[in-house]
Tab-separated table of C-alpha atoms in Angstrom:
chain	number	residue	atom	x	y	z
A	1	UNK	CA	0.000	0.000	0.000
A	2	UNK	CA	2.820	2.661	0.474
A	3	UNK	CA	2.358	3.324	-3.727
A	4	UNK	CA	-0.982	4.048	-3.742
A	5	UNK	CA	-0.583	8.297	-3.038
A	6	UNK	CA	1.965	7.454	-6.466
A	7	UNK	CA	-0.555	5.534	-8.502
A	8	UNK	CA	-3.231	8.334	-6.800
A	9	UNK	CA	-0.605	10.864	-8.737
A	10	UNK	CA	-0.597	9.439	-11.815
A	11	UNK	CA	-4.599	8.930	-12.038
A	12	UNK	CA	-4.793	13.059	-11.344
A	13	UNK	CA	-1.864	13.848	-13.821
A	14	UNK	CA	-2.694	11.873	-17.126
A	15	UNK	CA	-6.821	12.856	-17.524
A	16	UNK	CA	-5.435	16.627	-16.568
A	17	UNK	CA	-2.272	16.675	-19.357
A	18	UNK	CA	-3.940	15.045	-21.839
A	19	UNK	CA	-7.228	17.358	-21.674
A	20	UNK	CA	-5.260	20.362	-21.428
A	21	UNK	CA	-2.997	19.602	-24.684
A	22	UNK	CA	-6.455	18.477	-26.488
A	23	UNK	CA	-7.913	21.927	-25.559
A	24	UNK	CA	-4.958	24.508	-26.468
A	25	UNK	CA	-4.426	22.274	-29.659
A	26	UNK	CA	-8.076	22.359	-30.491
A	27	UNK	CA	-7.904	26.530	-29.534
A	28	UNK	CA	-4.312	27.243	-31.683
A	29	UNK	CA	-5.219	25.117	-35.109
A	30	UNK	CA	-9.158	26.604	-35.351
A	31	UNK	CA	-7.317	30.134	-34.810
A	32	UNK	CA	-4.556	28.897	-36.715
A	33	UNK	CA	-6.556	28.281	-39.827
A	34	UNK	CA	-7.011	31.610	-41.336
A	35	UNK	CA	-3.173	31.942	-41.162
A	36	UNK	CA	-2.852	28.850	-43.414
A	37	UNK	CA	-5.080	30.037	-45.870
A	38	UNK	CA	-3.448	33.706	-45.634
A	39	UNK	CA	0.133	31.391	-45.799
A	40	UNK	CA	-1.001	29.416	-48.487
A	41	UNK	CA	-2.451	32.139	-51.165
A	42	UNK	CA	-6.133	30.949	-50.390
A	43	UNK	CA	-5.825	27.607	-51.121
A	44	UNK	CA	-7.758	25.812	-48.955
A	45	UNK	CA	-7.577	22.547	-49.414
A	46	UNK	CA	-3.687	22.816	-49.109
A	47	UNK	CA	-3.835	24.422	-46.158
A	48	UNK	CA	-6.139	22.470	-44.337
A	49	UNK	CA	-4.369	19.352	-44.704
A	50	UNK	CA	-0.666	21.346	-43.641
A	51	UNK	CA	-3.422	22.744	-40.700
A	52	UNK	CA	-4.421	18.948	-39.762
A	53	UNK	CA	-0.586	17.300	-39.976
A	54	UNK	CA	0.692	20.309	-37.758
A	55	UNK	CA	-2.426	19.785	-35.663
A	56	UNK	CA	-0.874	15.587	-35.201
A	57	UNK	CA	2.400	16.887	-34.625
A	58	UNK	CA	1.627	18.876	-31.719
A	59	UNK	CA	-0.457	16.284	-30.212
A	60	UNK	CA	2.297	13.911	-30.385
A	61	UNK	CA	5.032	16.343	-29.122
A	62	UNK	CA	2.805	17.371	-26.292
A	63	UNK	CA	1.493	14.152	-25.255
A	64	UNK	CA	5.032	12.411	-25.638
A	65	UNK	CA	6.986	14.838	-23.245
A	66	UNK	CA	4.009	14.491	-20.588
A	67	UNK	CA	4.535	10.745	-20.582
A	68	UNK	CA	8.261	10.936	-20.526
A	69	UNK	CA	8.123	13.605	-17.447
A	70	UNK	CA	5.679	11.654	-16.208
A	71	UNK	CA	7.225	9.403	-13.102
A	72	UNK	CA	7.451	10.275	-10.023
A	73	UNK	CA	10.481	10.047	-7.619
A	74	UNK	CA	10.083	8.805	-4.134
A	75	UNK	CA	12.564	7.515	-1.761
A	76	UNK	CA	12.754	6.428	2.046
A	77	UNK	CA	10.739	3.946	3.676
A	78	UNK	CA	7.943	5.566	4.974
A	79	UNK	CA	5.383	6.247	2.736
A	80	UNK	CA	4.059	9.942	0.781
A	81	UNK	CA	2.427	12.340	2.790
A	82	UNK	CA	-0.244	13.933	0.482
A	83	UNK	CA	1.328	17.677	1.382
A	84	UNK	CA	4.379	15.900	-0.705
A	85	UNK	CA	2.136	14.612	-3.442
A	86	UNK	CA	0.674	18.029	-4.178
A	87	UNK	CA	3.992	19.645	-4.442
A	88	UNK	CA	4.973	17.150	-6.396
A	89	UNK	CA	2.315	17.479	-8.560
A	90	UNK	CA	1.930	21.014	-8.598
A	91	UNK	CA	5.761	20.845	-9.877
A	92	UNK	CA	4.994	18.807	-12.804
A	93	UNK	CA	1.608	20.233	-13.857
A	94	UNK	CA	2.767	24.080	-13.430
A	95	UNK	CA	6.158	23.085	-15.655
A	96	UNK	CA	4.035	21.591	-17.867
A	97	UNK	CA	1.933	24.158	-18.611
A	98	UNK	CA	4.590	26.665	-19.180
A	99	UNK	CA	6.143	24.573	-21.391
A	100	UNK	CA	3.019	24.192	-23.454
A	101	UNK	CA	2.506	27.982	-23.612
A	102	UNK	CA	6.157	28.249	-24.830
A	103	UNK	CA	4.987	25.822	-27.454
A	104	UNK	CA	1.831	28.168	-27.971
A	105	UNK	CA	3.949	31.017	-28.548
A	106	UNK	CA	6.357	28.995	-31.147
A	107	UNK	CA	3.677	27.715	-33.101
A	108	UNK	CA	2.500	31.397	-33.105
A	109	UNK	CA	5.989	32.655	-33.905
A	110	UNK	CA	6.280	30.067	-37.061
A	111	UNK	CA	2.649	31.240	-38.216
A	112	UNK	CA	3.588	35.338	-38.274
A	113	UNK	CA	7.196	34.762	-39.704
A	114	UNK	CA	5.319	32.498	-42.624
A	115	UNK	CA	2.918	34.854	-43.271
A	116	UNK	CA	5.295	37.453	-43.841
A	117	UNK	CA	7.584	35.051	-45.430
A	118	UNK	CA	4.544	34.413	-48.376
A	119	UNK	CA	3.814	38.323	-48.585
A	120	UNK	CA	7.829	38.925	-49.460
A	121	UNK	CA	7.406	36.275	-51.775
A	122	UNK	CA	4.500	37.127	-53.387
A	123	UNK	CA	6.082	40.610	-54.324
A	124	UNK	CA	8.924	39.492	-55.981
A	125	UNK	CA	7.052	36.595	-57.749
A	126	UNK	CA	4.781	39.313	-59.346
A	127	UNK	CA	6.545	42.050	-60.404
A	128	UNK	CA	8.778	40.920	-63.123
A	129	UNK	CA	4.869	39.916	-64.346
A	130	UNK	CA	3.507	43.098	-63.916
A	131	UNK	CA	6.941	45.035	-64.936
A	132	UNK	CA	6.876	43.389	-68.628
B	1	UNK	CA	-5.185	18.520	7.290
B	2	UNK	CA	-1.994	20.475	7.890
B	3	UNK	CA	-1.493	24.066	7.661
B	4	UNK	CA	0.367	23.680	4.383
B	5	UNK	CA	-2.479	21.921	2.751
B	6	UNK	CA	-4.851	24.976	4.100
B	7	UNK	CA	-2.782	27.730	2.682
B	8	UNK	CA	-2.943	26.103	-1.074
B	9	UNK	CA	-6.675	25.738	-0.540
B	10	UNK	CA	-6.498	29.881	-0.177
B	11	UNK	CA	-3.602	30.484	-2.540
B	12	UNK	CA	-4.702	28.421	-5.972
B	13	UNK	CA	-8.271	30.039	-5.910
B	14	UNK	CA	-7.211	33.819	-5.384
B	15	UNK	CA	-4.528	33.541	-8.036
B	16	UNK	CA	-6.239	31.955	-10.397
B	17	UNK	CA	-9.014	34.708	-9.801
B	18	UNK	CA	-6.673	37.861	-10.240
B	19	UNK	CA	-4.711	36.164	-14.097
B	20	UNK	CA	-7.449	35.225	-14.952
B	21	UNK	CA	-9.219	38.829	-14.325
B	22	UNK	CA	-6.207	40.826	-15.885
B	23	UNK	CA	-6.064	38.569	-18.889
B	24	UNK	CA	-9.453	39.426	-19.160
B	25	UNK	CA	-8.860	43.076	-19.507
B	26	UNK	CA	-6.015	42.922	-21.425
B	27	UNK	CA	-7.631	41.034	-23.989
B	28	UNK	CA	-10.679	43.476	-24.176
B	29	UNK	CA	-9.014	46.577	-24.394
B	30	UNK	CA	-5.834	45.123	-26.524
B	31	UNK	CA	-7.982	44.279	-29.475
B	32	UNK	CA	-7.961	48.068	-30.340
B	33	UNK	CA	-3.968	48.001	-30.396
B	34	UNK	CA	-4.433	44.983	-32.388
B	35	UNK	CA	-6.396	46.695	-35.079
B	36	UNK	CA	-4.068	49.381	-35.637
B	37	UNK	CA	-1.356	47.009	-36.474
B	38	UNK	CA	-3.206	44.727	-38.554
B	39	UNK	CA	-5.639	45.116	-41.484
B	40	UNK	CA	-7.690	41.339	-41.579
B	41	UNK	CA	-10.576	41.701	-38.953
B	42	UNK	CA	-10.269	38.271	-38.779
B	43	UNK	CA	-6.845	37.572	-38.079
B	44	UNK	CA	-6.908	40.241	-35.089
B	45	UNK	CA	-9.485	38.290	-33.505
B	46	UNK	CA	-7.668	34.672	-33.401
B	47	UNK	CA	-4.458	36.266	-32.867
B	48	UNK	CA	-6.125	38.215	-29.673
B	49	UNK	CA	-7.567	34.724	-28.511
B	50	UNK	CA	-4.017	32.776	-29.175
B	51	UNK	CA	-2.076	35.272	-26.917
B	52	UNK	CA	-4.808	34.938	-24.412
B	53	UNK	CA	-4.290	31.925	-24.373
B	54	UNK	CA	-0.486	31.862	-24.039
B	55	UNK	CA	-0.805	34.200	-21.116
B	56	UNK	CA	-3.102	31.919	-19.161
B	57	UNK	CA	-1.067	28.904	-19.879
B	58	UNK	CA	2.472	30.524	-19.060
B	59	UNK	CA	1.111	32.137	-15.735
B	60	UNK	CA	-1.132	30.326	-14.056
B	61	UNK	CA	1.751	27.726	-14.402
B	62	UNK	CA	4.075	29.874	-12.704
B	63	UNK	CA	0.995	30.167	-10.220
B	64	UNK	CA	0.832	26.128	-9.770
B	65	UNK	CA	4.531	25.610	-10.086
B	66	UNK	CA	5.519	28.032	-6.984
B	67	UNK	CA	3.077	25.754	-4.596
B	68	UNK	CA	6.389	23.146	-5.044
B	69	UNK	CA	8.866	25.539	-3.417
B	70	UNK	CA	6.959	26.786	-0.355
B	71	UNK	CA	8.481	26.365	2.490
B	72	UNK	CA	7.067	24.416	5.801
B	73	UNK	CA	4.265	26.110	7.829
B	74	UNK	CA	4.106	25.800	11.298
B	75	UNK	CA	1.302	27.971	12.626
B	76	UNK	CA	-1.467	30.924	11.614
B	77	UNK	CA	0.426	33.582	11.559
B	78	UNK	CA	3.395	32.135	8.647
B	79	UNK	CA	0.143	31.238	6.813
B	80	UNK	CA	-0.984	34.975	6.785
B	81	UNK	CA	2.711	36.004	6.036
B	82	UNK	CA	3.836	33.077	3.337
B	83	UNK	CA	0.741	33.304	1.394
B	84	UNK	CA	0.561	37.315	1.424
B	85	UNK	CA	4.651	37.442	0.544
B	86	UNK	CA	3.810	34.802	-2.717
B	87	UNK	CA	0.936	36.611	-4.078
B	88	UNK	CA	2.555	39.941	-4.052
B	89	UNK	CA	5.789	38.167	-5.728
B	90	UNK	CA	3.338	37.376	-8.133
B	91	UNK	CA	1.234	40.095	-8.604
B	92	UNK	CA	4.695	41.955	-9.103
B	93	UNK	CA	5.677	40.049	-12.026
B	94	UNK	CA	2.334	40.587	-14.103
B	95	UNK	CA	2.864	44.751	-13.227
B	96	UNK	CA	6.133	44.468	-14.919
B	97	UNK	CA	4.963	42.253	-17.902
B	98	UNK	CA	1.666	44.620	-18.147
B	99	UNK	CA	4.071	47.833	-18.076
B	100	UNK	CA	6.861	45.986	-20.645
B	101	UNK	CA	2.988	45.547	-22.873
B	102	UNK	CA	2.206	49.009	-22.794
B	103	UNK	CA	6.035	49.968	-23.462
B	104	UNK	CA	6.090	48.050	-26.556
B	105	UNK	CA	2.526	48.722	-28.009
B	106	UNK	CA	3.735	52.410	-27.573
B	107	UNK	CA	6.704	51.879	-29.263
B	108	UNK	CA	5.338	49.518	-32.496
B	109	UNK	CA	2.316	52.320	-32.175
B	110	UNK	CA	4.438	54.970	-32.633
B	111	UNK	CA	6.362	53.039	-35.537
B	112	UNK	CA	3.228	52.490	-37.230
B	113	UNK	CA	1.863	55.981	-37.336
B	114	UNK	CA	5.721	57.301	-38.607
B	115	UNK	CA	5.832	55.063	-41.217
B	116	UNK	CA	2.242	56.151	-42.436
């Protein structure tokens, strides 16, 4: 019985990590959508399947580092207090939420620099047509 | 219950309350800022909700993660002292992000409106 605040741990951590990761991916690839089709000249169908493979890769990022930080680390005989479980807990859900909000801000980042990357391109694509 | 347990009980609501509150405001009255920069209705509006979003995440994390370093309680009175010391810590930070905002929407503000 001296696993069973661990095994209490795990059964709080996974439903949490894996509903939070649904949610912000579900949130950043509906927003994320327009910027495709701005990225990708207004075609759609293009950019919803780059929309849905991004959409698979940040699932399995996200999902894949809250498995691997997953365990947790107790030593000595007597067994977890639950004051220790909650900081543990609270360690490991609070990094993990930062870290997805630095992921957040990435994915952002990639969508404004390719945005502006198409719009460059765009300019010097057309001019040599409108020039002769 | 010990006192430790009693103090997170008080600390995770009234944090949670006050980022969540500020995002709140920021987002309503940043959308403005937001227009001037960028032409698409549209895009102003997801981009608004995505670094809403990116606020919430990144702080209330901070929020959850400092409940891991607090240090052992022994009676009322570190309770009233610990938990008052953490959320002004806190409430610290977000005045300095908020003013380093304001700072740089003045400044990209101010950019805009030369370059027009």
């Amino acid at each position: 019985m001296e696993h069973s605040k661990i095994i209490i741990g795990y059964f709080i951590y996974l439903p949490i990590v894996i509903a939070l990761t649904i949610f912000v991916s579900k949130m950043l690839f509906k927003n994320g959508k327009l910027f495709m089709i701005d990225i990708f000249k207004g075609k759609e169908d293009i950019a919803l399947a780059t929309n849905k493979l991004f959409e698979i890769g940040f699932y399995l990022i996200n999902i894949g580092f809250a498995l691997y930080t997953m365990k947790i680390f107790h030593y000595g005989n007597n067994p977890m207090s639950s004051q220790t479980l909650i900081e543990i807990l609270s360690k490991k859900l609070g990094g993990f939420t930062i870290y997805l909000g630095i992921m957040l801000f990435f994915n952002l980042f990639l969508f404004f620099r390719g945005r502006k990357k198409s719009r460059t391109t765009t300019k010097t694509v057309y001019n040599p047509q409108i020039n002769s | 219950m010990n006192l430790n347990i009693i103090t997170y009980c008080i600390y995770l609501p009234v944090i949670i309350f006050i980022t969540v509150r500020i995002g709140w405001i920021c987002y309503k009255n940043g959308e403005l800022f937001l227009k001037n920069l960028f032409k698409d209705k549209a895009i102003v509006k997801s981009i608004n909700n995505l670094l809403l979003l990116g606020y919430y995440l990144t702080n209330i994390g901070y929020a959850i993660i400092t409940i891991s370093y607090w240090e052992t309680i022994h009676n009322v009175v570190e309770v009233i002292s610990s938990l008052t010391f953490t959320l002004g810590k806190i409430i610290l930070i977000l005045a300095a992000l908020h003013y380093n905002n304001i700072f740089l929407l003045q400044l990209t503000h101010k950019h805009k409106f030369l370059k027009q």
